[in-house]
Coordinates of C-alpha atoms in Angstrom, one line a residue:
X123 CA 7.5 89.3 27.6
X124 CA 5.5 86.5 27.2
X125 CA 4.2 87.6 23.9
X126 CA 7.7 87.6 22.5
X127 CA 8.8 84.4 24.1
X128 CA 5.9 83.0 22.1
X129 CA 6.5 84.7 19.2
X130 CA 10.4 83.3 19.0
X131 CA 9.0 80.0 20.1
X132 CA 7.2 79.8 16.6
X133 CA 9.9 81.2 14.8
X134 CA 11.9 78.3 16.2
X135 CA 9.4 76.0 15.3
X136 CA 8.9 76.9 12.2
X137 CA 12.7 77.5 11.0
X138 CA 13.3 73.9 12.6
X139 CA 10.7 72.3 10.2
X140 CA 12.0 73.5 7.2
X141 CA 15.5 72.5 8.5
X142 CA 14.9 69.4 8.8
X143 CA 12.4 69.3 5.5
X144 CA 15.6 70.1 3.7
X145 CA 18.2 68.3 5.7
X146 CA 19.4 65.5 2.9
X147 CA 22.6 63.4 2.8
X148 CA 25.8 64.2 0.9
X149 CA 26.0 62.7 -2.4
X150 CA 29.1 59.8 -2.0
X151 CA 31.0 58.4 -5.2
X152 CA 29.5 54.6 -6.2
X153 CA 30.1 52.1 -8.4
X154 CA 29.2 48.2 -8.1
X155 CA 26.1 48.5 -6.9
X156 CA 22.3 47.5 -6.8
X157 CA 19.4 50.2 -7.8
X158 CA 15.1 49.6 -7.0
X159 CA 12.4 51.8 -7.4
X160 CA 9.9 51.0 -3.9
X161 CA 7.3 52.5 -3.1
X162 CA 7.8 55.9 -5.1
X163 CA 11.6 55.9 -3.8
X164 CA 14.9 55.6 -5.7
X165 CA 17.1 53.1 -3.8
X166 CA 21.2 52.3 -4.1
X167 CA 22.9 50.2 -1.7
X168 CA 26.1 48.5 -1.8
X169 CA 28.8 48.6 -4.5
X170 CA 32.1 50.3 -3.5
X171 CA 33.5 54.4 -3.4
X172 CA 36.8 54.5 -4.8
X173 CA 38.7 51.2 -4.3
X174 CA 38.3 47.8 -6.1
X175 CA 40.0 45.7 -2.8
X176 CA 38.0 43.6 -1.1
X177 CA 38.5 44.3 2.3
X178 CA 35.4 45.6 4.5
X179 CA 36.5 49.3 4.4
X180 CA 35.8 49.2 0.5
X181 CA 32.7 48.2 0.5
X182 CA 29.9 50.8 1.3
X183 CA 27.5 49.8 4.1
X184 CA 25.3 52.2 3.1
X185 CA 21.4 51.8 1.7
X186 CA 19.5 55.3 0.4
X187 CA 16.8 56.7 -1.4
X188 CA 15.8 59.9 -3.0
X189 CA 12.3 60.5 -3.5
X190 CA 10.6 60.2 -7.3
X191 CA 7.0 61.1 -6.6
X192 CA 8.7 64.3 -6.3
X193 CA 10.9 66.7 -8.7
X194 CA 14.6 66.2 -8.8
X195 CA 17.2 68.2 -9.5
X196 CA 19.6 66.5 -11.2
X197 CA 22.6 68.6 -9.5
X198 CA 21.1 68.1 -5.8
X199 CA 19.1 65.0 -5.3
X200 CA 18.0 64.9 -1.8
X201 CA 19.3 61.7 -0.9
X202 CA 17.7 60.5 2.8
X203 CA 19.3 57.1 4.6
X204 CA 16.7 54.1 5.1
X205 CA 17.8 52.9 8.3
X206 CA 17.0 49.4 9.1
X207 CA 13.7 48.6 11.4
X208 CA 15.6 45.4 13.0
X209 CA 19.2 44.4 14.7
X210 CA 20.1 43.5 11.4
X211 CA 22.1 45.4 9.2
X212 CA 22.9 45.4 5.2
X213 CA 25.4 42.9 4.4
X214 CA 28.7 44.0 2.7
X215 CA 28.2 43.9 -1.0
X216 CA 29.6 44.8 -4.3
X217 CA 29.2 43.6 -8.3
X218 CA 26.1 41.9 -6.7
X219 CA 22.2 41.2 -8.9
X220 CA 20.0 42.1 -6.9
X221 CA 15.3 41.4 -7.9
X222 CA 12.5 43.4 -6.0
X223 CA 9.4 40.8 -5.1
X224 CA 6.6 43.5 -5.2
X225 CA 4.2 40.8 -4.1
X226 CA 6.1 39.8 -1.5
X227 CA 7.6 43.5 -0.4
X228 CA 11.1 41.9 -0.6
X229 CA 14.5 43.0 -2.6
X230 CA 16.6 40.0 -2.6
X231 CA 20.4 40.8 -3.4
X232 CA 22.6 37.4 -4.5
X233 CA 26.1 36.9 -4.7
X234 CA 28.5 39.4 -4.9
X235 CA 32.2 40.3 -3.6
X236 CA 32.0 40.5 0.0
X237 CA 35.1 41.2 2.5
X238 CA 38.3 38.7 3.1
X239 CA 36.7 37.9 6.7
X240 CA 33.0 36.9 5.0
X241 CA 31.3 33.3 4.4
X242 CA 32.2 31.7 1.0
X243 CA 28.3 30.6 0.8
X244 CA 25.5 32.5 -0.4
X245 CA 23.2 33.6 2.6
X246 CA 20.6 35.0 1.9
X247 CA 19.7 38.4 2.9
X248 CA 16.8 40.2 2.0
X249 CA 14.9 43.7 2.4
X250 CA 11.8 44.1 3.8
X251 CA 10.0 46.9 1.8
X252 CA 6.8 46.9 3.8
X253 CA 8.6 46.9 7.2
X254 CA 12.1 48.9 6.2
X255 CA 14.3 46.2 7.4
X256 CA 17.3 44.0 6.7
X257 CA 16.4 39.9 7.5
X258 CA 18.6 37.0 8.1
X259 CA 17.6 34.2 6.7
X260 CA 18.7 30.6 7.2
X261 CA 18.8 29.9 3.8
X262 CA 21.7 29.1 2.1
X263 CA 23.4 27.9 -1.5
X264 CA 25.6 25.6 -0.7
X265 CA 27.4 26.8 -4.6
X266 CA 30.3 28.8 -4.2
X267 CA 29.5 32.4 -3.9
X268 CA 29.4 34.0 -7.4
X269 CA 29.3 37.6 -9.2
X270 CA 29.6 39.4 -12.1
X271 CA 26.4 37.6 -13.1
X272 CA 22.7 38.4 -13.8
X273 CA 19.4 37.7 -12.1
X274 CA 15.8 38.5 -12.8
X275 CA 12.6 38.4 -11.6
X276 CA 9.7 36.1 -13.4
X277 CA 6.3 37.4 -11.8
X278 CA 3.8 34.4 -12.3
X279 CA 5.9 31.9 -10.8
X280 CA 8.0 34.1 -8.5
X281 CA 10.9 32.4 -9.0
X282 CA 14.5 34.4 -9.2
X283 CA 16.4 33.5 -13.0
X284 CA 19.6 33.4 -12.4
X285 CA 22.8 32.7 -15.2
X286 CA 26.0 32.7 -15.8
X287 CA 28.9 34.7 -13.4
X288 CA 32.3 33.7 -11.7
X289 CA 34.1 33.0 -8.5
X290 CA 37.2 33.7 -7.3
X291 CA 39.5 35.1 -4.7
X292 CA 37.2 38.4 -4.7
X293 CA 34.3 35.9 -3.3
X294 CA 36.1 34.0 -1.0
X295 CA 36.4 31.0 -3.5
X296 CA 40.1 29.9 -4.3
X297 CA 39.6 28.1 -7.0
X298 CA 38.2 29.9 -10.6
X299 CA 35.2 28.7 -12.0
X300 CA 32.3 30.3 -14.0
X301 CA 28.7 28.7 -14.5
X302 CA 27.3 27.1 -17.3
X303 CA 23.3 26.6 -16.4
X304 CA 20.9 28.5 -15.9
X305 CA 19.8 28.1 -11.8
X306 CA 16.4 29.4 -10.3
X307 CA 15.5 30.7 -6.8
X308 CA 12.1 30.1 -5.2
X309 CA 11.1 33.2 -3.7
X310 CA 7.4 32.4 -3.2
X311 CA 6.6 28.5 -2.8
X312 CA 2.6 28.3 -3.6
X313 CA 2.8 30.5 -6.7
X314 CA 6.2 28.1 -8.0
X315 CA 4.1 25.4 -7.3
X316 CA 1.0 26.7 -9.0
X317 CA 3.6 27.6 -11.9
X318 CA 5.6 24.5 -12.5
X319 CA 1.8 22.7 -12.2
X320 CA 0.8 24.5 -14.9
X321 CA 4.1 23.7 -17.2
X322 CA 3.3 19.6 -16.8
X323 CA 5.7 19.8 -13.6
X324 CA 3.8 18.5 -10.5
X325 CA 6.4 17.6 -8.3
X326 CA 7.4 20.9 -7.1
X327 CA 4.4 22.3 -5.1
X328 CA 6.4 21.7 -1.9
X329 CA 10.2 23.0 -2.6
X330 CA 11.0 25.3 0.2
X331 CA 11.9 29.2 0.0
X332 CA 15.4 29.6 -1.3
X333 CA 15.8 26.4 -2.5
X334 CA 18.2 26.6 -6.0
X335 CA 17.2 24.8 -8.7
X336 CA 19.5 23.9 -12.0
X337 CA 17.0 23.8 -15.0
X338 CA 17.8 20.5 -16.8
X339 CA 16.3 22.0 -20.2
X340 CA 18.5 22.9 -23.2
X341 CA 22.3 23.2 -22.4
X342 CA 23.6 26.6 -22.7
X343 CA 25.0 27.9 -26.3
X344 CA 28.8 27.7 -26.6
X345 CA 29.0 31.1 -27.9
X346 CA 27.9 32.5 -24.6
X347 CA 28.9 28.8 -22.2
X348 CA 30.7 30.8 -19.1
X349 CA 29.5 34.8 -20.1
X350 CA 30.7 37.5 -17.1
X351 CA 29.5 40.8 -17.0
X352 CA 26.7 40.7 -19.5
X353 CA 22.4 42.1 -19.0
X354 CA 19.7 40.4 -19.1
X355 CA 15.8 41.4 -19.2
X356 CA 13.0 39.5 -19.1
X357 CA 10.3 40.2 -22.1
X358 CA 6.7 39.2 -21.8
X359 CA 7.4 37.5 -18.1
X360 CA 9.1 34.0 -20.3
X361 CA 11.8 35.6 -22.4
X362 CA 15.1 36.1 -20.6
X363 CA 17.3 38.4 -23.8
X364 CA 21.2 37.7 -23.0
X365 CA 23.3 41.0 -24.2
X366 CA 26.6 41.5 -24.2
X367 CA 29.4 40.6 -21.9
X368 CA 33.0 38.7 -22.4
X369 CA 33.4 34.8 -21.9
X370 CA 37.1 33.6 -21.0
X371 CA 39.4 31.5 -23.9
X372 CA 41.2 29.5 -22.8
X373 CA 43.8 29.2 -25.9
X374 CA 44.6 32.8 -25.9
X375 CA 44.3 32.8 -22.1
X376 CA 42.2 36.3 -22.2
X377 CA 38.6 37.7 -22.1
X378 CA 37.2 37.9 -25.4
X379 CA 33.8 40.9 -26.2
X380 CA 30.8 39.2 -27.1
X381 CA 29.1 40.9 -30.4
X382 CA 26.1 42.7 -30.3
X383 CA 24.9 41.5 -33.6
X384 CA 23.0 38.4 -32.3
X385 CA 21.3 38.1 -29.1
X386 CA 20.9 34.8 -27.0
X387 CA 17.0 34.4 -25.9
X388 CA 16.2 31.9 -22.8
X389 CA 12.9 30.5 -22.6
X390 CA 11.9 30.8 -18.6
X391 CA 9.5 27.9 -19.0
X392 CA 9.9 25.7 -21.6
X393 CA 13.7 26.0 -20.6
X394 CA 14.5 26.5 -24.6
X395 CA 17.5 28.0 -26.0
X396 CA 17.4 30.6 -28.8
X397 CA 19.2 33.5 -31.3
X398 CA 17.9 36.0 -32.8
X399 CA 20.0 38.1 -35.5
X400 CA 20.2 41.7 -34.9
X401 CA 20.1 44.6 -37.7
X402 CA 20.7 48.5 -37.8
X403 CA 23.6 50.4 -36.1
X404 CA 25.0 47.8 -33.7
X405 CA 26.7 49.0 -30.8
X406 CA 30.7 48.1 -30.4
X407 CA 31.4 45.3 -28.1
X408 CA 31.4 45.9 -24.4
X409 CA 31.2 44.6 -20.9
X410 CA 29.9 45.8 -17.4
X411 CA 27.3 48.1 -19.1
X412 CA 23.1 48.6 -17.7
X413 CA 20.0 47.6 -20.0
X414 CA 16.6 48.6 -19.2
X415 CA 13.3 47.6 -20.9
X416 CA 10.6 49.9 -21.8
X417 CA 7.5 48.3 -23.6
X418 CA 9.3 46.5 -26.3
X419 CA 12.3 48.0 -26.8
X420 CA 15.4 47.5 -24.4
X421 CA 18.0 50.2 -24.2
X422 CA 21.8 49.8 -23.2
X423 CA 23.9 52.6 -22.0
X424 CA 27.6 52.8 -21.2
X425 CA 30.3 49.7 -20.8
X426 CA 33.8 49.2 -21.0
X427 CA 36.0 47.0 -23.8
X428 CA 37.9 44.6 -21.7
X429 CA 40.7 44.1 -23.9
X430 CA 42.6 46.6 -22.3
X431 CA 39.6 48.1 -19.7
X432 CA 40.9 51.8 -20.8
X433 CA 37.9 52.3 -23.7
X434 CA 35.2 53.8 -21.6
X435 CA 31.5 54.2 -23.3
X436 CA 29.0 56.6 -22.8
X437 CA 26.4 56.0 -25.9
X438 CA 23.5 55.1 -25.4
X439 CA 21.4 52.5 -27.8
X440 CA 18.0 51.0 -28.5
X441 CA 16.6 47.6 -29.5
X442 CA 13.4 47.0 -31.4
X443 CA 12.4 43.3 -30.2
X444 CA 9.7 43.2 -32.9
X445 CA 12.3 44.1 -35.7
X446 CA 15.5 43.1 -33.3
X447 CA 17.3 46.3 -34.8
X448 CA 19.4 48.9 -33.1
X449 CA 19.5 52.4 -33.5
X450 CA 21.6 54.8 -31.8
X451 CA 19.8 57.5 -30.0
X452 CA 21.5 61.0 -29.5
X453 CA 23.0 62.2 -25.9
X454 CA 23.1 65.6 -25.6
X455 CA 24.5 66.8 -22.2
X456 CA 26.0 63.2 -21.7
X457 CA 28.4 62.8 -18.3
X458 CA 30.9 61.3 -18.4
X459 CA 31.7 57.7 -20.0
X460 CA 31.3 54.7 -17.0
X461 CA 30.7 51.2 -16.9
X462 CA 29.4 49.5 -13.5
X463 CA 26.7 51.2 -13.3
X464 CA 22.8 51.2 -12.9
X465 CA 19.8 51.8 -15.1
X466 CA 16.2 51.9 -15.0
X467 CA 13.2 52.6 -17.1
X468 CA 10.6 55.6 -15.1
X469 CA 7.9 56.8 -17.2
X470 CA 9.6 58.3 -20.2
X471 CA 13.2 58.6 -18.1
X472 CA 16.0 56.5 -18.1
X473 CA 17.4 56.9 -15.3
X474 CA 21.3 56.6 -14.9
X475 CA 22.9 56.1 -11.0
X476 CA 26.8 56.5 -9.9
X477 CA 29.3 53.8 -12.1
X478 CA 33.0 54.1 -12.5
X479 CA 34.2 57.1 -14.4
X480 CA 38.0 58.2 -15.7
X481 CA 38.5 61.1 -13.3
X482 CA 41.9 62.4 -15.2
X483 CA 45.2 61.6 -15.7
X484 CA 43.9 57.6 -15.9
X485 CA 42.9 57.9 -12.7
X486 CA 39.3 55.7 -11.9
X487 CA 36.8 56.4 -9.1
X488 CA 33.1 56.1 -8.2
X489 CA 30.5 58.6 -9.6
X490 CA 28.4 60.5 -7.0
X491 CA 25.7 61.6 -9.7
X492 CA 22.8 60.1 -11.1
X493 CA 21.3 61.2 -14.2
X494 CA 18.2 61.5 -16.3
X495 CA 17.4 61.0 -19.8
X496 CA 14.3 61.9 -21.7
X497 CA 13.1 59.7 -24.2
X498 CA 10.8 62.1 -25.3
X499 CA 13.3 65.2 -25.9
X500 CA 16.5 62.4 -26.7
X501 CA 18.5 64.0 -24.1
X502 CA 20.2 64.1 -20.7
X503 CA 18.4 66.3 -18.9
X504 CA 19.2 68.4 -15.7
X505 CA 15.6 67.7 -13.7
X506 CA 13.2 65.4 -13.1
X507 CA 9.3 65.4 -13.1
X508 CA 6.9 62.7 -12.1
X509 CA 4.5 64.3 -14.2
X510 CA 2.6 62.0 -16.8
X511 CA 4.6 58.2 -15.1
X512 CA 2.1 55.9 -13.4
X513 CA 1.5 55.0 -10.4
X514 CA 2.8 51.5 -11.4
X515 CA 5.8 52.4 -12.3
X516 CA 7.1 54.4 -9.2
X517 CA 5.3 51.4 -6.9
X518 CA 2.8 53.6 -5.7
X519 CA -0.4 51.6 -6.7
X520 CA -1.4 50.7 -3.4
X521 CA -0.6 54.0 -1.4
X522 CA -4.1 55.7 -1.3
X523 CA -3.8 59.3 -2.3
X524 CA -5.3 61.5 0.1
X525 CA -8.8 63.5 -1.5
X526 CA -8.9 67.4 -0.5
X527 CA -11.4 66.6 2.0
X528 CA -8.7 64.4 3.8
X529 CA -6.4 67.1 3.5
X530 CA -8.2 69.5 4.8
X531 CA -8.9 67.7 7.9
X532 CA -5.5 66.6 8.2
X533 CA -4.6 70.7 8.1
X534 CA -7.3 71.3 10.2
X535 CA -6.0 68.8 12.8
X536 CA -2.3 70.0 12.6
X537 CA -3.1 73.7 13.2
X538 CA -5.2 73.0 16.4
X539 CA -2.3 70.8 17.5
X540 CA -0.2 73.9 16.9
X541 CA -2.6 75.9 19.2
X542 CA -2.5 73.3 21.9
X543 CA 1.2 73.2 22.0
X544 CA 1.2 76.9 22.0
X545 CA -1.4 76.8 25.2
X546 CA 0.7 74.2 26.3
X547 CA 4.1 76.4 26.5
X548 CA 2.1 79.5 27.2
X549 CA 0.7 77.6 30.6
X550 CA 4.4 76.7 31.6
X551 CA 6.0 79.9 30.4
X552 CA 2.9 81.2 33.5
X553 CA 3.8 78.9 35.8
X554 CA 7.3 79.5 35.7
X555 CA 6.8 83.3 36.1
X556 CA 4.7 82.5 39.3
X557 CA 7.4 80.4 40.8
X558 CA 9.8 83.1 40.5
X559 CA 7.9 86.0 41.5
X560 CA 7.3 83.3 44.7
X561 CA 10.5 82.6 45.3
X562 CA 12.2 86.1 44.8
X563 CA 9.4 87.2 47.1
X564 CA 9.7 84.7 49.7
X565 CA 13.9 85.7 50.0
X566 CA 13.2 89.2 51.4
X567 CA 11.1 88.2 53.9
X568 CA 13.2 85.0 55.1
X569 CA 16.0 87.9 55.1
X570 CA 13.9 90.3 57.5
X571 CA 12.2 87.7 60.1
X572 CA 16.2 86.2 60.0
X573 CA 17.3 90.3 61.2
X574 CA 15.0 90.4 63.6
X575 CA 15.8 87.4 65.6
X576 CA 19.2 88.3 65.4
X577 CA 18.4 91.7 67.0
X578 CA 16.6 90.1 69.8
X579 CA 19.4 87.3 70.4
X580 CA 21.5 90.5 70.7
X581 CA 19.3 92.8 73.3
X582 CA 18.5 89.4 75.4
X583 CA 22.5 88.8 75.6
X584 CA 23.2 92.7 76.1
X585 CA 20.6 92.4 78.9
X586 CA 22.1 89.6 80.5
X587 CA 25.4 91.1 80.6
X588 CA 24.5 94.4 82.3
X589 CA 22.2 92.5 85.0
X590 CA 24.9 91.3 87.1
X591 CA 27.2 94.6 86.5
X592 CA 27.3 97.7 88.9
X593 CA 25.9 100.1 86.3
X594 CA 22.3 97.7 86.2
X595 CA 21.9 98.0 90.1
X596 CA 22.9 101.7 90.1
X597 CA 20.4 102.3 87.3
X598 CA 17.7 100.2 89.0
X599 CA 18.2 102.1 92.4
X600 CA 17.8 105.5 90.5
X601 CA 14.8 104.0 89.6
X602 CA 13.4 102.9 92.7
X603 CA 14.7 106.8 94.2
X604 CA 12.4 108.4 91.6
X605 CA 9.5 106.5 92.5
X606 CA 9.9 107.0 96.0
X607 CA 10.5 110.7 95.5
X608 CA 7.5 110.8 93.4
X609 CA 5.1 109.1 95.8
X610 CA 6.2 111.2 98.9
X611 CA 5.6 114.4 96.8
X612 CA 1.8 112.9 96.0
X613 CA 1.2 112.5 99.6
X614 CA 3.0 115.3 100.7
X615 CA 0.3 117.5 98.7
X616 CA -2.5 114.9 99.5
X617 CA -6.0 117.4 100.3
X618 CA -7.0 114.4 102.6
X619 CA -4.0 115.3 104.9
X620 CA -4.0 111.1 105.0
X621 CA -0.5 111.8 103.3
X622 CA 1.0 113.8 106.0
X623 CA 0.3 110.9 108.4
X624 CA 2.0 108.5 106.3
X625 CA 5.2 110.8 105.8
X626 CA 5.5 111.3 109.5
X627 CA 5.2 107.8 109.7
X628 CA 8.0 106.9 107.1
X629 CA 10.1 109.8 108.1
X630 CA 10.1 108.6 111.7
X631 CA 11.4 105.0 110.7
X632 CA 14.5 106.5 108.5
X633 CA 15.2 108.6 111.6
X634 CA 14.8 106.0 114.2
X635 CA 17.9 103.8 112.3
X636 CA 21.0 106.1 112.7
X637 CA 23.6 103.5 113.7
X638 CA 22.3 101.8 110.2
X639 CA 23.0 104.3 108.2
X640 CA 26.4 105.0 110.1
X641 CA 27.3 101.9 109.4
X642 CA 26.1 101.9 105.9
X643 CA 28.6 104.9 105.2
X644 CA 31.5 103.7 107.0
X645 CA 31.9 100.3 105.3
X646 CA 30.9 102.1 101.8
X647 CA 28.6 99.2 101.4
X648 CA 25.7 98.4 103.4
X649 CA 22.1 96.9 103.2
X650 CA 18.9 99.0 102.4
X651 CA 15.6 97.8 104.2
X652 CA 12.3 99.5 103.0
X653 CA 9.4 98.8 105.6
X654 CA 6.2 98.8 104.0
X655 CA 3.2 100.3 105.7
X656 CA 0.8 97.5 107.1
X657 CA 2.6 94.8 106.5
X658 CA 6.1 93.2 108.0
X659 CA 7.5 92.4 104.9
X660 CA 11.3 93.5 104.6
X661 CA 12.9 94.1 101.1
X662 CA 16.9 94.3 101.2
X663 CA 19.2 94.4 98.6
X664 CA 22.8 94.9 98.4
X665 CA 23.1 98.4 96.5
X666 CA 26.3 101.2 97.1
X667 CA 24.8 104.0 99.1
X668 CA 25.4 107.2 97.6
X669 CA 27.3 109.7 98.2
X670 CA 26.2 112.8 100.7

């Protein structure tokens, strides 16, 4: 018995493990949303499901990652929730930027749409990467809150570039406005000191965290003065390339495409405007689409033409900075067009997440999906493999790999844990045999000693009920007769003749009381005296004679 217990113990066990090894989330449409690669995981959060309202049931509070160190089917990522380590929780977010500080193990998200009920100031909330948890920070930009915008990350001075974007309504700002300048963020204060020192700027080595600051270089180029909805990527850590997106005219009172055959480059630290002319198949004009930088070249994929926000794209294109030409690239196995979506560059992937899709009939909703495309085949493919990307690319440079010595210990160590905890339940399965062998054994005899008192309560109370009834005195006199009778016969036969004397003796004392026993039969009650030989003791007791 114990054998089997055991034996379904580890079945358990086992079937538990590779339950919860291949419990994963269920995929949820997206759209509007932010997209890192940490520490070897794929990470959304924010953005919205279905609905473009504002109100706090629009907005998904909801932060996940699927793992790239691993392969990934395409159909069935297995998506797991990063719960945060503190009180705090992800703030309600949508049309956001968001940068990932690998120095500093932060993802800071800035400005977005957030819920009727939210502040119209830009707090700023960031993710701890190395400790899995949402902060609050006292920080704040006083600016009106502001999306549809873009931010990057510049690495040697740590400093988040951020340009153009709106406010409105949507961000809890009534009036319209849209910004000119470009604005940086201090994430990290010694290296933007040690940055701006060495660009002749030496009054900035003691700006705080978070502090904004409006770059007072060249002023922005009409063309793009008040862009929405555009990219940006930054080439060579100082060039910040300005794609696409739609500014606002005012005469025609509409949003007007911005070409695709010129690109606006910003100059991070000499804060220096510039265009650049662009060649080969240029892409159509379009606005809310991803770009992603691999190497040189930056690749855009997907939009939508504002003009009438029904033209949906799902083409994909490339950019040679060191020629500045397109090229269109095929896209076999494409999904389906979507704009408000999220790319990145992984190894030789692009990899595509949720966006806003045309789900028939002109009806719009979030995409649950991500996708992968393989620059080295030129098409969407329906897995992934980490095989061949380095470790700096899925942010798993400094996560020591384990050598097969290590991982033999490590097995080594898990199996005799395994044993103990087998010992372990085979010691209580023991124990709790013993107890109930004990018990069931200890019933029976509680049962037997409880029978036999009651069997003694009841002779001791029979006896006591027949001592002071006629049938106890009768018996006892009976008794008493036989004994007598018995005796007398003894002497009677005595050899010693000592017997006879005694007889005589006693017979002459019965006969010598007549009038007693007269008496004794005419009142049918009487008392009996026994005189015993040699002494003057006299026993009576009130007995019915019997009957002659």
């Amino acid at each position: 018995m114990t054998l089997t217990f055991l034996t379904a113990l580890v079945v358990l066990m086992l079937l538990g493990s590779l339950g919860l090894a291949r419990q994963s989330l269920d995929k949820i449409p997206r759209f509007q949303h932010s997209m890192e690669i940490v520490g070897g995981k794929l990470c959304v959060f924010g953005g919205k499901s279905t609905s473009t309202g504002v109100s706090l049931s629009d907005f998904l509070l909801d932060y996940r990652c699927v793992d790239v160190t691993k392969s990934i089917n395409q159909a069935s990522p297995q998506w797991k929730r990063q719960s945060s380590a503190s009180r705090f929780a992800m703030p309600p977010l949508a049309q956001q930027s968001s940068v990932y500080d690998r120095d500093n193990h932060i993802i800071v998200p800035y400005g977005g749409q957030t819920p009727d009920t939210f502040s119209k100031a830009n707090h700023l909330a960031v993710f701890c990467t190395k400790f899995e948890a949402w902060g609050a920070s006292n920080i704040v930009d006083n600016d009106p809150r502001r999306y549809l915008h873009t931010a990057v990350l510049q690495v040697a001075s740590g400093d988040m570039i951020i340009f153009g974007g709106a406010s409105d309504a949507t961000t809890n700002h009534q009036d319209n406005g849209r910004w000119l300048n470009v604005n940086r963020m201090v994430l990290d204060q010694p290296k933007h000191g040690i940055h701006a020192a060495s660009r002749g700027i030496g009054n900035e080595r003691k700006i705080a965290v978070g502090t904004i600051i409006t770059d007072n270089g060249d002023d922005t180029p009409a063309a793009i003065n008040k862009i929405v909805q555009h990219s940006s990527v930054l080439l060579n850590d100082t060039q910040m390339v300005v794609l696409g997106g739609n500014v606002y005219d005012s005469v025609a009172n509409k949003a007007v495409n911005l070409l695709f055959d010129s690109v606006h480059i910003y100059d991070v630290d000499r804060m220096k405007w510039s265009t650049k002319n662009c060649t080969g198949d240029i892409p159509p004009p379009r606005s809310a689409f991803s770009a992603s930088l691999r190497d040189r070249s930056i690749y855009i994929y997907g939009g939508v033409n504002v003009t009438g926000w029904s033209q949906l794209f799902g083409d994909l294109y490339k950019l040679d900075t060191d020629t500045w030409k397109w090229s269109k690239l095929p896209t076999p196995n494409a999904p389906a067009p979507r704009y408000a979506h999220q790319m990145k560059t992984l190894g030789h992937y692009l990899v595509v997440t949720h966006g806003y899709i045309n789900t028939g009939k002109d009806k719009y909703s979030g995409d649950e999906d991500i996708y992968f495309y393989d620059l080295d085949k030129q098409a969407f493919v329906s897995s992934y493999s980490p095989s061949g990307i380095a470790k700096s690319e899925l942010d798993t440079q400094w996560i020591v790999g384990a050598s097969h010595k290590t991982k033999g210990i490590l097995a080594i160590c898990y199996i005799l844990t395994l044993v103990v905890v087998l010992f372990a339940f085979y010691y209580l399965a023991s124990e709790c045999r013993k107890s109930r062998f004990a018990s069931s054994a200890a019933r029976p005899r509680d049962r037997r000693g409880s029978a036999r008192e009651n069997i003694r309560t009841m002779v001791e109370n029979y006896t006591e009920n027949l001592r002071g009834s006629t049938y106890f005195f009768e018996s006892k006199r009976a008794d008493e007769r036989r004994a007598s009778h018995d005796t007398d016969k003894a002497t009677l036969f005595s050899p010693t003749g000592v017997g006879r004397k005694s007889f005589a003796k006693s017979a002459t004392a019965t006969d010598s009381t007549p009038s007693a026993s007269r008496a004794a039969d005419s009142n049918g009650r009487g008392r009996s005296q026994s005189v015993s030989e040699g002494t003057s003791t006299v026993i009576d007791s009130e007995i019915t004679p019997p009957e002659r």
